[in-house]
Amino acid sequence: TLTGREWHSNETFSYTVTPTADGTIDQETAESTLPQAKRSGTFSKPKSGKTAAAVIDGFAFPKAGTYRYRVNETIPKDTKGIKYDSLPIIINITVKSNASTGALTIESITKTRPDGTAVDGFTNIYKASGAFQITTSKTLTGRTLKSDEFSFELLDSNGKVIDTKSNESNGNVTFNKISIDESHIGKTIKYTIR
């Protein structure tokens, strides 16, 4: 699931699957149940909504028992404003054997966090943030401009004074940085200096 913004058309998120010996099955047996080619995959943009599904298949269970798999989302170096879900999902698959026929069937599948909390999948949160700074300058003719000789007010779009600064000796006026986030995307923000 991606919250905070819509999926981009070519956007994908990757994951890996690691068999573990944390269940009732030893590591060697666990490793044999899932081929390497099936141990990674991607989530692609869903046809609707914010939640994408991925199918992990290719399992081959040789005997009854509880098989455990650790699924981790791959976190890239450049997250582009997305807070990735860093906790793994533990999948427990319980396989039982029919006492009469010996046939193996899946009795249950559970998905939890490492602490046992039930979970449906990964949740990534988009939260972009940044800042910008407004500057201007003062020119005085006829004599040398002095530092802090003139004061300037910065007003927001509602006419409210949000900052006041004086000029430097070279005439530069630099207001404090203004923070922005995803709520400002696509908007034109008007400020006035007086």
PDB file of C-alpha atoms in Angstrom:
ATOM      1  CA  THR A   1       0.000   0.000   0.000  1.00  0.00           C
ATOM      2  CA  LEU A   2       1.224   3.494  -0.868  1.00  0.00           C
ATOM      3  CA  THR A   3      -0.276   6.416   1.049  1.00  0.00           C
ATOM      4  CA  GLY A   4       0.301  10.154   0.700  1.00  0.00           C
ATOM      5  CA  ARG A   5       0.088  10.278  -3.094  1.00  0.00           C
ATOM      6  CA  GLU A   6      -1.016   8.298  -6.141  1.00  0.00           C
ATOM      7  CA  TRP A   7       1.120   5.581  -7.725  1.00  0.00           C
ATOM      8  CA  HIS A   8       3.168   6.645 -10.736  1.00  0.00           C
ATOM      9  CA  SER A   9       2.399   4.659 -13.892  1.00  0.00           C
ATOM     10  CA  ASN A  10       5.859   3.048 -14.126  1.00  0.00           C
ATOM     11  CA  GLU A  11       6.450   2.748 -10.385  1.00  0.00           C
ATOM     12  CA  THR A  12       7.337  -0.573  -8.758  1.00  0.00           C
ATOM     13  CA  PHE A  13       8.403  -1.746  -5.320  1.00  0.00           C
ATOM     14  CA  SER A  14      10.591  -4.802  -4.853  1.00  0.00           C
ATOM     15  CA  TYR A  15      10.690  -7.531  -2.233  1.00  0.00           C
ATOM     16  CA  THR A  16      12.719 -10.628  -1.351  1.00  0.00           C
ATOM     17  CA  VAL A  17      11.651 -13.921   0.200  1.00  0.00           C
ATOM     18  CA  THR A  18      13.972 -15.890   2.488  1.00  0.00           C
ATOM     19  CA  PRO A  19      13.156 -19.396   3.753  1.00  0.00           C
ATOM     20  CA  THR A  20      14.065 -19.800   7.426  1.00  0.00           C
ATOM     21  CA  ALA A  21      14.381 -22.624   9.934  1.00  0.00           C
ATOM     22  CA  ASP A  22      12.366 -20.828  12.575  1.00  0.00           C
ATOM     23  CA  GLY A  23       9.389 -23.157  12.173  1.00  0.00           C
ATOM     24  CA  THR A  24       9.327 -26.938  12.649  1.00  0.00           C
ATOM     25  CA  ILE A  25      11.412 -27.470   9.511  1.00  0.00           C
ATOM     26  CA  ASP A  26      15.219 -27.443   9.328  1.00  0.00           C
ATOM     27  CA  GLN A  27      17.038 -24.896   7.154  1.00  0.00           C
ATOM     28  CA  GLU A  28      18.073 -27.352   4.439  1.00  0.00           C
ATOM     29  CA  THR A  29      14.504 -28.525   3.939  1.00  0.00           C
ATOM     30  CA  ALA A  30      13.194 -24.967   4.048  1.00  0.00           C
ATOM     31  CA  GLU A  31      15.679 -23.899   1.355  1.00  0.00           C
ATOM     32  CA  SER A  32      14.494 -26.701  -0.927  1.00  0.00           C
ATOM     33  CA  THR A  33      10.879 -25.546  -0.896  1.00  0.00           C
ATOM     34  CA  LEU A  34      11.321 -22.369  -2.935  1.00  0.00           C
ATOM     35  CA  PRO A  35      13.540 -22.012  -6.032  1.00  0.00           C
ATOM     36  CA  GLN A  36      15.855 -19.009  -6.279  1.00  0.00           C
ATOM     37  CA  ALA A  37      13.887 -17.597  -9.217  1.00  0.00           C
ATOM     38  CA  LYS A  38      10.850 -17.229  -6.960  1.00  0.00           C
ATOM     39  CA  ARG A  39      12.632 -15.481  -4.098  1.00  0.00           C
ATOM     40  CA  SER A  40      12.149 -11.930  -5.351  1.00  0.00           C
ATOM     41  CA  GLY A  41       9.463  -9.936  -7.084  1.00  0.00           C
ATOM     42  CA  THR A  42       7.837  -6.556  -7.522  1.00  0.00           C
ATOM     43  CA  PHE A  43       4.630  -4.740  -6.741  1.00  0.00           C
ATOM     44  CA  SER A  44       3.342  -2.723  -9.700  1.00  0.00           C
ATOM     45  CA  LYS A  45       0.734   0.031  -9.880  1.00  0.00           C
ATOM     46  CA  PRO A  46      -2.714  -1.431  -9.133  1.00  0.00           C
ATOM     47  CA  LYS A  47      -5.561  -1.001 -11.619  1.00  0.00           C
ATOM     48  CA  SER A  48      -7.415   0.953  -8.951  1.00  0.00           C
ATOM     49  CA  GLY A  49      -6.806   2.146  -5.421  1.00  0.00           C
ATOM     50  CA  LYS A  50      -3.524   2.337  -3.558  1.00  0.00           C
ATOM     51  CA  THR A  51      -2.894  -1.330  -2.768  1.00  0.00           C
ATOM     52  CA  ALA A  52      -1.043  -3.702  -5.105  1.00  0.00           C
ATOM     53  CA  ALA A  53      -0.894  -7.478  -4.768  1.00  0.00           C
ATOM     54  CA  ALA A  54       1.954  -9.858  -5.523  1.00  0.00           C
ATOM     55  CA  VAL A  55       1.725 -13.628  -5.858  1.00  0.00           C
ATOM     56  CA  ILE A  56       4.511 -15.715  -4.357  1.00  0.00           C
ATOM     57  CA  ASP A  57       4.310 -19.184  -5.868  1.00  0.00           C
ATOM     58  CA  GLY A  58       6.505 -22.134  -6.779  1.00  0.00           C
ATOM     59  CA  PHE A  59       6.451 -23.761  -3.342  1.00  0.00           C
ATOM     60  CA  ALA A  60       7.122 -27.501  -3.104  1.00  0.00           C
ATOM     61  CA  PHE A  61       6.650 -29.017   0.339  1.00  0.00           C
ATOM     62  CA  PRO A  62       8.306 -32.422   0.875  1.00  0.00           C
ATOM     63  CA  LYS A  63       6.675 -33.235   4.215  1.00  0.00           C
ATOM     64  CA  ALA A  64       4.255 -32.048   6.868  1.00  0.00           C
ATOM     65  CA  GLY A  65       5.323 -29.253   9.195  1.00  0.00           C
ATOM     66  CA  THR A  66       5.371 -25.486   9.584  1.00  0.00           C
ATOM     67  CA  TYR A  67       7.361 -23.645   6.958  1.00  0.00           C
ATOM     68  CA  ARG A  68       8.439 -20.089   7.624  1.00  0.00           C
ATOM     69  CA  TYR A  69       9.458 -17.383   5.166  1.00  0.00           C
ATOM     70  CA  ARG A  70      10.739 -13.879   5.819  1.00  0.00           C
ATOM     71  CA  VAL A  71       9.636 -11.269   3.272  1.00  0.00           C
ATOM     72  CA  ASN A  72      11.504  -7.952   3.175  1.00  0.00           C
ATOM     73  CA  GLU A  73      10.811  -4.914   1.077  1.00  0.00           C
ATOM     74  CA  THR A  74      13.866  -3.656  -0.787  1.00  0.00           C
ATOM     75  CA  ILE A  75      14.674  -0.077   0.246  1.00  0.00           C
ATOM     76  CA  PRO A  76      16.575   1.921  -2.420  1.00  0.00           C
ATOM     77  CA  LYS A  77      19.238   4.521  -1.624  1.00  0.00           C
ATOM     78  CA  ASP A  78      17.068   7.279  -3.080  1.00  0.00           C
ATOM     79  CA  THR A  79      13.662   6.915  -1.465  1.00  0.00           C
ATOM     80  CA  LYS A  80      12.261   9.994  -3.266  1.00  0.00           C
ATOM     81  CA  GLY A  81      10.290  11.146  -0.247  1.00  0.00           C
ATOM     82  CA  ILE A  82       8.857   7.702   0.532  1.00  0.00           C
ATOM     83  CA  LYS A  83       9.189   6.163   3.975  1.00  0.00           C
ATOM     84  CA  TYR A  84       9.527   2.451   3.258  1.00  0.00           C
ATOM     85  CA  ASP A  85       8.144  -0.284   5.475  1.00  0.00           C
ATOM     86  CA  SER A  86      11.325  -1.570   7.107  1.00  0.00           C
ATOM     87  CA  LEU A  87       9.827  -4.412   9.159  1.00  0.00           C
ATOM     88  CA  PRO A  88       9.725  -7.862   7.544  1.00  0.00           C
ATOM     89  CA  ILE A  89       6.598  -9.931   7.144  1.00  0.00           C
ATOM     90  CA  ILE A  90       6.779 -13.478   8.465  1.00  0.00           C
ATOM     91  CA  ILE A  91       4.732 -16.011   6.496  1.00  0.00           C
ATOM     92  CA  ASN A  92       3.972 -19.282   8.250  1.00  0.00           C
ATOM     93  CA  ILE A  93       2.597 -22.093   6.093  1.00  0.00           C
ATOM     94  CA  THR A  94       1.378 -25.146   7.986  1.00  0.00           C
ATOM     95  CA  VAL A  95       1.304 -28.324   5.919  1.00  0.00           C
ATOM     96  CA  LYS A  96      -0.489 -31.398   7.159  1.00  0.00           C
ATOM     97  CA  SER A  97      -0.479 -35.013   5.988  1.00  0.00           C
ATOM     98  CA  ASN A  98      -3.577 -37.114   5.499  1.00  0.00           C
ATOM     99  CA  ALA A  99      -3.237 -40.102   7.815  1.00  0.00           C
ATOM    100  CA  SER A 100      -4.951 -42.439   5.335  1.00  0.00           C
ATOM    101  CA  THR A 101      -3.522 -41.351   1.990  1.00  0.00           C
ATOM    102  CA  GLY A 102      -0.353 -39.502   2.981  1.00  0.00           C
ATOM    103  CA  ALA A 103      -1.368 -36.604   0.755  1.00  0.00           C
ATOM    104  CA  LEU A 104      -0.042 -33.218   1.827  1.00  0.00           C
ATOM    105  CA  THR A 105      -2.355 -30.224   2.078  1.00  0.00           C
ATOM    106  CA  ILE A 106      -1.966 -26.687   3.369  1.00  0.00           C
ATOM    107  CA  GLU A 107      -3.793 -26.288   6.650  1.00  0.00           C
ATOM    108  CA  SER A 108      -3.161 -22.578   7.240  1.00  0.00           C
ATOM    109  CA  ILE A 109      -1.216 -19.535   6.104  1.00  0.00           C
ATOM    110  CA  THR A 110      -0.529 -16.638   8.458  1.00  0.00           C
ATOM    111  CA  LYS A 111       1.231 -13.314   7.932  1.00  0.00           C
ATOM    112  CA  THR A 112       2.654 -11.448  10.905  1.00  0.00           C
ATOM    113  CA  ARG A 113       5.327  -9.020  11.966  1.00  0.00           C
ATOM    114  CA  PRO A 114       8.275 -10.481  13.917  1.00  0.00           C
ATOM    115  CA  ASP A 115       6.446  -9.697  17.182  1.00  0.00           C
ATOM    116  CA  GLY A 116       3.440 -11.777  16.107  1.00  0.00           C
ATOM    117  CA  THR A 117       1.152  -8.903  15.123  1.00  0.00           C
ATOM    118  CA  ALA A 118      -1.066  -9.857  12.191  1.00  0.00           C
ATOM    119  CA  VAL A 119      -0.490  -7.845   9.025  1.00  0.00           C
ATOM    120  CA  ASP A 120      -1.826  -7.829   5.471  1.00  0.00           C
ATOM    121  CA  GLY A 121       1.179  -6.355   3.710  1.00  0.00           C
ATOM    122  CA  PHE A 122       3.708  -3.543   3.480  1.00  0.00           C
ATOM    123  CA  THR A 123       2.674   0.096   3.840  1.00  0.00           C
ATOM    124  CA  ASN A 124       4.836   2.839   2.346  1.00  0.00           C
ATOM    125  CA  ILE A 125       4.176   6.475   3.206  1.00  0.00           C
ATOM    126  CA  TYR A 126       4.968   9.353   0.889  1.00  0.00           C
ATOM    127  CA  LYS A 127       5.817  12.514   2.796  1.00  0.00           C
ATOM    128  CA  ALA A 128       7.735  15.076   0.825  1.00  0.00           C
ATOM    129  CA  SER A 129       9.249  18.095   2.515  1.00  0.00           C
ATOM    130  CA  GLY A 130      11.530  20.933   1.619  1.00  0.00           C
ATOM    131  CA  ALA A 131      12.221  24.610   2.125  1.00  0.00           C
ATOM    132  CA  PHE A 132      12.918  27.708   0.113  1.00  0.00           C
ATOM    133  CA  GLN A 133      14.219  31.158   0.942  1.00  0.00           C
ATOM    134  CA  ILE A 134      13.077  34.519  -0.358  1.00  0.00           C
ATOM    135  CA  THR A 135      15.693  37.224  -0.877  1.00  0.00           C
ATOM    136  CA  THR A 136      15.648  40.773  -2.162  1.00  0.00           C
ATOM    137  CA  SER A 137      17.983  43.779  -2.162  1.00  0.00           C
ATOM    138  CA  LYS A 138      17.946  47.475  -1.292  1.00  0.00           C
ATOM    139  CA  THR A 139      19.735  50.135  -3.338  1.00  0.00           C
ATOM    140  CA  LEU A 140      20.436  53.600  -1.959  1.00  0.00           C
ATOM    141  CA  THR A 141      21.811  56.381  -4.174  1.00  0.00           C
ATOM    142  CA  GLY A 142      23.602  59.504  -3.001  1.00  0.00           C
ATOM    143  CA  ARG A 143      25.455  57.954  -0.050  1.00  0.00           C
ATOM    144  CA  THR A 144      26.691  54.627   1.340  1.00  0.00           C
ATOM    145  CA  LEU A 145      24.013  52.256   2.599  1.00  0.00           C
ATOM    146  CA  LYS A 146      24.362  51.268   6.235  1.00  0.00           C
ATOM    147  CA  SER A 147      23.664  47.818   7.678  1.00  0.00           C
ATOM    148  CA  ASP A 148      20.181  47.475   9.276  1.00  0.00           C
ATOM    149  CA  GLU A 149      19.151  50.864   7.939  1.00  0.00           C
ATOM    150  CA  PHE A 150      15.912  49.640   6.390  1.00  0.00           C
ATOM    151  CA  SER A 151      13.447  46.969   7.533  1.00  0.00           C
ATOM    152  CA  PHE A 152      11.307  44.777   5.293  1.00  0.00           C
ATOM    153  CA  GLU A 153       8.275  42.649   6.037  1.00  0.00           C
ATOM    154  CA  LEU A 154       7.340  39.388   4.328  1.00  0.00           C
ATOM    155  CA  LEU A 155       3.592  38.773   4.051  1.00  0.00           C
ATOM    156  CA  ASP A 156       1.833  35.528   3.180  1.00  0.00           C
ATOM    157  CA  SER A 157      -1.065  35.212   0.739  1.00  0.00           C
ATOM    158  CA  ASN A 158      -3.495  36.319   3.478  1.00  0.00           C
ATOM    159  CA  GLY A 159      -1.575  39.509   4.146  1.00  0.00           C
ATOM    160  CA  LYS A 160      -0.184  38.284   7.448  1.00  0.00           C
ATOM    161  CA  VAL A 161       3.355  39.337   8.351  1.00  0.00           C
ATOM    162  CA  ILE A 162       5.407  36.155   8.758  1.00  0.00           C
ATOM    163  CA  ASP A 163       8.914  37.583   8.900  1.00  0.00           C
ATOM    164  CA  THR A 164      10.789  40.876   9.270  1.00  0.00           C
ATOM    165  CA  LYS A 165      14.394  41.460   8.215  1.00  0.00           C
ATOM    166  CA  SER A 166      16.787  44.370   7.788  1.00  0.00           C
ATOM    167  CA  ASN A 167      19.259  44.967   4.999  1.00  0.00           C
ATOM    168  CA  GLU A 168      22.918  44.014   5.137  1.00  0.00           C
ATOM    169  CA  SER A 169      25.614  46.585   4.342  1.00  0.00           C
ATOM    170  CA  ASN A 170      25.693  45.369   0.715  1.00  0.00           C
ATOM    171  CA  GLY A 171      21.927  45.814   0.415  1.00  0.00           C
ATOM    172  CA  ASN A 172      20.966  42.140   0.563  1.00  0.00           C
ATOM    173  CA  VAL A 173      17.849  41.158   2.500  1.00  0.00           C
ATOM    174  CA  THR A 174      17.403  37.473   3.347  1.00  0.00           C
ATOM    175  CA  PHE A 175      14.250  36.134   4.984  1.00  0.00           C
ATOM    176  CA  ASN A 176      14.039  32.930   7.008  1.00  0.00           C
ATOM    177  CA  LYS A 177      13.509  29.646   5.179  1.00  0.00           C
ATOM    178  CA  ILE A 178       9.894  28.633   4.541  1.00  0.00           C
ATOM    179  CA  SER A 179       8.999  24.951   4.915  1.00  0.00           C
ATOM    180  CA  ILE A 180       6.804  23.180   2.372  1.00  0.00           C
ATOM    181  CA  ASP A 181       5.361  19.668   2.097  1.00  0.00           C
ATOM    182  CA  GLU A 182       3.216  17.567  -0.220  1.00  0.00           C
ATOM    183  CA  SER A 183       0.151  19.739   0.460  1.00  0.00           C
ATOM    184  CA  HIS A 184       1.812  22.506  -1.590  1.00  0.00           C
ATOM    185  CA  ILE A 185       2.360  20.399  -4.703  1.00  0.00           C
ATOM    186  CA  GLY A 186       0.724  21.959  -7.768  1.00  0.00           C
ATOM    187  CA  LYS A 187      -0.154  25.175  -5.928  1.00  0.00           C
ATOM    188  CA  THR A 188       1.028  28.736  -6.556  1.00  0.00           C
ATOM    189  CA  ILE A 189       1.995  30.466  -3.325  1.00  0.00           C
ATOM    190  CA  LYS A 190       2.015  34.273  -3.243  1.00  0.00           C
ATOM    191  CA  TYR A 191       4.233  36.299  -0.910  1.00  0.00           C
ATOM    192  CA  THR A 192       4.609  40.073  -0.692  1.00  0.00           C
ATOM    193  CA  ILE A 193       7.581  42.132   0.481  1.00  0.00           C
ATOM    194  CA  ARG A 194       6.993  45.615   1.810  1.00  0.00           C
TER     195      ARG A 194
END
